Amino acid sequence: KAGVTQTPRYLIKTRGQQVTLSCSPISGHRSVSWYQQTPGQGLQFLFEYFSETQRNKGNFPGRFSGRQFSNSRSEMNVSTLELGDSALYLCATKAGNSYNEQFFGPGTRLTVL
Amino acid sequence: AQTVTQSQPEMSVQEAETVTLSCTYDTSESDYYLFWYKQPPSRQMILVIRQEAYKQQNATENRFSVNFQKAAKSFSLKISDSQLGDAAMYFCAYAEEYGNKLVFGAGTILRVKS
C-alpha cells in the first residue's frame, strides 16, 4: 500500500509570490490534515478536510487556504508569501470519521527568500 | 485552548538502557486522545503509541510504554532497551474528536549513545 505522497518535496519562492502544495493520501483515506513545522513555533495545525469539506481550521491568516478534491487529494495554497512562511509543511491522512491513525507524509520544505 | 508541554528539550540514553520522556497537557475535556510521535532525521513522522483518556490501563507497544496520569494531566513515554534507531525527535500530542487536529508539544530530541 503506497504511503502519503507530498509534492513537491522542496520549493524555493520569493516574498510576495504564491505557492501550491499537494498531498495525495493513502488509498481509502478521506481525511487530510495540514501542519506547519518551524523551529520557532513547532508543529501547528493548519486545517483538515474530509470529503471535500473543511472540517477544522487552525489559527492562521487567510493567506493560507486549502481544498480537497473528489479523489481525496488535497492542495494547500499560500498567497503573498512572507519570510516567516518558510517551513516544513506536513500533511497527514486518515481513513474515516471515527478514530483512525493518522499517517504523515514526508513533507514539503518551503523556503521563502 | 489545549496546550501540550514537553519540558525536556534534549535527552540522552545509553544503548540498552531505559529513558523516560515527560509530557504534560492542559484541557478541560474528559474525553481525548494522547499520542507520542517519533520524527527521525528523515523527517517522516511515525506514531509510536497512543492512549485514549477513558482507558485507565497504560498503553504498551513492545519496548514503548506510557505512564498516563489523568488527574495530573501527565503522559510520559518510557523506552526500554534503547536502540540506536530510537534516536529522533519525539513529540507528545493531544487530540479530541476522533484524533483529528493534533496539538503538539515542542518536542524532545533523544540521543542514543553506543
Short mmCIF file of C-alpha atoms in Angstrom, two decimals:
data_model
loop_
_atom_site.label_atom_id
_atom_site.label_comp_id
_atom_site.label_asym_id
_atom_site.label_seq_id
_atom_site.Cartn_x
_atom_site.Cartn_y
_atom_site.Cartn_z
CA LYS A 1 0.00 0.00 0.00
CA ALA A 2 1.55 3.30 -1.05
CA GLY A 3 2.11 5.87 1.67
CA VAL A 4 1.15 9.53 1.79
CA THR A 5 2.74 11.46 -1.06
CA GLN A 6 3.59 15.13 -0.96
CA THR A 7 4.77 17.16 -3.92
CA PRO A 8 7.00 18.93 -4.42
CA ARG A 9 9.46 17.90 -1.73
CA TYR A 10 11.42 21.15 -1.90
CA LEU A 11 10.41 24.59 -3.06
CA ILE A 12 12.09 27.98 -3.14
CA LYS A 13 9.98 31.10 -3.61
CA THR A 14 10.41 34.81 -3.13
CA ARG A 15 8.38 37.14 -0.95
CA GLY A 16 5.07 38.13 -2.45
CA GLN A 17 4.71 35.03 -4.60
CA GLN A 18 2.15 32.33 -4.05
CA VAL A 19 2.65 28.60 -3.76
CA THR A 20 0.55 25.45 -4.03
CA LEU A 21 1.47 22.24 -2.26
CA SER A 22 -0.11 18.88 -2.95
CA CYS A 23 -0.91 15.87 -0.77
CA SER A 24 -2.08 12.51 -2.07
CA PRO A 25 -3.48 10.34 0.71
CA ILE A 26 -3.24 6.63 1.20
CA SER A 27 -5.90 4.88 -0.86
CA GLY A 28 -9.20 4.91 1.02
CA HIS A 29 -8.25 7.77 3.31
CA ARG A 30 -10.77 10.60 3.19
CA SER A 31 -9.40 12.92 5.85
CA VAL A 32 -6.41 15.13 5.07
CA SER A 33 -4.86 17.47 7.62
CA TRP A 34 -2.10 20.00 7.10
CA TYR A 35 0.54 21.09 9.62
CA GLN A 36 3.26 23.71 9.55
CA GLN A 37 6.56 22.90 11.27
CA THR A 38 9.04 25.67 12.09
CA PRO A 39 11.92 25.82 14.58
CA GLY A 40 10.30 28.74 16.38
CA GLN A 41 6.62 27.76 16.51
CA GLY A 42 6.95 23.99 16.32
CA LEU A 43 4.16 21.97 14.77
CA GLN A 44 0.93 23.83 14.23
CA PHE A 45 -2.34 22.61 12.78
CA LEU A 46 -3.47 24.45 9.66
CA PHE A 47 -6.68 22.76 8.58
CA GLU A 48 -8.42 19.45 7.95
CA TYR A 49 -10.51 18.37 5.01
CA PHE A 50 -12.93 15.48 4.93
CA SER A 51 -14.99 14.56 1.88
CA GLU A 52 -14.10 17.84 0.16
CA THR A 53 -15.25 19.96 3.13
CA GLN A 54 -13.07 21.88 5.54
CA ARG A 55 -13.89 20.41 8.92
CA ASN A 56 -11.36 22.09 11.20
CA LYS A 57 -9.22 25.17 10.91
CA GLY A 58 -6.22 26.37 12.88
CA ASN A 59 -5.23 29.90 13.76
CA PHE A 60 -3.58 31.01 10.53
CA PRO A 61 -4.25 34.08 8.39
CA GLY A 62 -6.47 33.93 5.34
CA ARG A 63 -3.40 33.75 3.10
CA PHE A 64 -3.38 30.05 3.92
CA SER A 65 -6.11 28.14 2.16
CA GLY A 66 -6.78 24.63 1.06
CA ARG A 67 -9.11 22.39 -0.81
CA GLN A 68 -9.81 18.74 -1.31
CA PHE A 69 -10.81 17.01 -4.50
CA SER A 70 -13.25 14.16 -5.03
CA ASN A 71 -10.37 11.66 -5.11
CA SER A 72 -9.35 12.94 -1.62
CA ARG A 73 -6.18 14.58 -2.87
CA SER A 74 -5.66 17.90 -1.17
CA GLU A 75 -3.85 21.09 -2.00
CA MET A 76 -2.88 23.96 0.19
CA ASN A 77 -2.14 27.41 -1.12
CA VAL A 78 -0.23 30.23 0.46
CA SER A 79 -0.58 33.62 -1.16
CA THR A 80 1.61 36.68 -0.76
CA LEU A 81 4.44 34.70 0.78
CA GLU A 82 6.33 36.12 3.75
CA LEU A 83 9.75 35.14 5.06
CA GLY A 84 8.05 33.61 8.09
CA ASP A 85 6.21 31.13 5.89
CA SER A 86 9.47 29.22 5.43
CA ALA A 87 8.70 25.86 6.98
CA LEU A 88 8.21 22.18 6.55
CA TYR A 89 4.59 21.56 5.58
CA LEU A 90 3.30 18.15 6.56
CA CYS A 91 0.10 16.50 5.60
CA ALA A 92 -1.48 13.64 7.47
CA THR A 93 -4.26 11.40 6.27
CA LYS A 94 -6.65 9.01 7.95
CA ALA A 95 -9.33 6.62 6.91
CA GLY A 96 -12.67 7.66 8.27
CA ASN A 97 -14.78 9.63 10.62
CA SER A 98 -14.08 7.64 13.75
CA TYR A 99 -10.71 7.27 15.40
CA ASN A 100 -8.08 6.01 12.99
CA GLU A 101 -4.35 6.50 12.99
CA GLN A 102 -3.10 9.49 11.06
CA PHE A 103 -0.30 8.75 8.62
CA PHE A 104 2.09 11.55 7.80
CA GLY A 105 3.72 12.35 4.50
CA PRO A 106 7.41 13.24 4.14
CA GLY A 107 6.63 16.94 3.94
CA THR A 108 7.35 19.81 1.59
CA ARG A 109 10.23 22.09 2.58
CA LEU A 110 9.31 25.64 1.56
CA THR A 111 11.97 28.33 1.62
CA VAL A 112 10.91 31.94 1.10
CA LEU A 113 13.69 34.34 0.09
CA ALA B 1 -7.15 26.25 24.29
CA GLN B 2 -5.44 22.96 24.84
CA THR B 3 -1.70 23.04 25.36
CA VAL B 4 0.97 20.38 25.48
CA THR B 5 4.26 20.92 27.30
CA GLN B 6 7.45 18.94 26.93
CA SER B 7 9.94 20.27 29.44
CA GLN B 8 12.96 18.30 28.23
CA PRO B 9 14.42 19.82 25.06
CA GLU B 10 17.02 17.07 24.86
CA MET B 11 17.69 13.71 26.49
CA SER B 12 20.49 11.18 26.17
CA VAL B 13 20.44 7.46 26.91
CA GLN B 14 22.97 4.70 26.67
CA GLU B 15 22.16 1.88 24.30
CA ALA B 16 20.17 -0.89 26.06
CA GLU B 17 19.22 1.45 28.92
CA THR B 18 15.80 2.90 29.74
CA VAL B 19 14.75 6.50 29.28
CA THR B 20 11.59 8.40 30.15
CA LEU B 21 10.34 11.42 28.25
CA SER B 22 7.95 13.77 30.03
CA CYS B 23 4.80 15.45 28.80
CA THR B 24 2.07 17.43 30.49
CA TYR B 25 -1.05 18.83 28.93
CA ASP B 26 -3.89 21.11 29.76
CA THR B 27 -7.51 20.52 28.82
CA SER B 28 -10.96 20.84 30.31
CA GLU B 29 -12.24 17.91 28.28
CA SER B 30 -12.76 14.48 29.78
CA ASP B 31 -12.57 12.51 26.54
CA TYR B 32 -9.49 12.86 24.36
CA TYR B 33 -6.51 11.08 22.88
CA LEU B 34 -2.82 11.37 23.65
CA PHE B 35 -0.01 10.33 21.36
CA TRP B 36 3.73 10.04 21.11
CA TYR B 37 5.16 10.58 17.66
CA LYS B 38 8.71 9.99 16.51
CA GLN B 39 10.35 12.11 13.84
CA PRO B 40 13.74 10.73 12.74
CA PRO B 41 16.18 12.89 10.81
CA SER B 42 14.49 11.70 7.57
CA ARG B 43 11.51 13.75 8.77
CA GLN B 44 8.78 11.12 8.32
CA MET B 45 6.56 11.39 11.39
CA ILE B 46 5.66 7.98 12.85
CA LEU B 47 3.12 7.14 15.53
CA VAL B 48 4.81 5.39 18.46
CA ILE B 49 1.93 4.88 20.84
CA ARG B 50 -1.48 6.27 21.68
CA GLN B 51 -3.66 6.41 24.78
CA GLU B 52 -7.40 7.01 25.00
CA ALA B 53 -8.25 9.10 28.04
CA TYR B 54 -11.17 6.88 29.07
CA LYS B 55 -8.86 3.88 29.40
CA GLN B 56 -7.20 3.55 32.78
CA GLN B 57 -4.73 0.94 31.61
CA ASN B 58 -1.46 2.37 30.33
CA ALA B 59 -0.74 1.64 26.67
CA THR B 60 2.21 -0.55 25.72
CA GLU B 61 3.79 -1.24 22.35
CA ASN B 62 6.78 -3.58 22.57
CA ARG B 63 9.62 -1.56 24.15
CA PHE B 64 7.48 1.57 24.44
CA SER B 65 5.07 2.20 27.28
CA VAL B 66 3.34 5.19 28.77
CA ASN B 67 2.52 6.38 32.25
CA PHE B 68 -0.81 8.14 31.93
CA GLN B 69 -1.88 10.13 34.97
CA LYS B 70 -5.21 11.72 34.03
CA ALA B 71 -5.73 13.73 37.21
CA ALA B 72 -2.23 15.15 36.99
CA LYS B 73 -2.56 15.61 33.21
CA SER B 74 0.72 13.85 32.69
CA PHE B 75 1.67 11.47 29.90
CA SER B 76 5.24 10.19 29.91
CA LEU B 77 6.87 7.79 27.48
CA LYS B 78 9.23 5.07 28.65
CA ILE B 79 11.58 3.48 26.15
CA SER B 80 13.16 0.27 27.38
CA ASP B 81 16.26 -1.39 25.94
CA SER B 82 17.05 1.71 23.90
CA GLN B 83 18.41 1.14 20.42
CA LEU B 84 20.39 3.38 18.07
CA GLY B 85 17.34 3.54 15.82
CA ASP B 86 15.37 5.20 18.60
CA ALA B 87 17.36 8.40 18.14
CA ALA B 88 14.91 11.01 16.91
CA MET B 89 12.74 13.94 17.90
CA TYR B 90 9.80 12.79 19.98
CA PHE B 91 6.59 14.77 20.06
CA CYS B 92 3.79 14.43 22.56
CA ALA B 93 0.40 15.29 21.05
CA TYR B 94 -3.20 15.74 22.13
CA ALA B 95 -6.42 15.47 20.16
CA GLU B 96 -10.17 15.38 20.56
CA GLU B 97 -12.81 14.36 18.04
CA TYR B 98 -11.55 11.03 16.79
CA GLY B 99 -7.91 12.05 16.87
CA ASN B 100 -8.10 14.90 14.41
CA LYS B 101 -6.49 18.30 14.87
CA LEU B 102 -3.37 17.30 16.77
CA VAL B 103 -1.88 19.76 19.27
CA PHE B 104 1.84 19.08 19.59
CA GLY B 105 4.40 19.78 22.26
CA ALA B 106 7.72 21.38 21.38
CA GLY B 107 9.46 18.05 21.14
CA THR B 108 12.34 16.26 22.86
CA ILE B 109 15.47 15.28 20.98
CA LEU B 110 16.56 11.83 22.08
CA ARG B 111 20.18 10.86 21.53
CA VAL B 112 21.24 7.24 21.94
CA LYS B 113 24.89 6.59 22.76
CA SER B 114 26.64 3.37 21.86
#
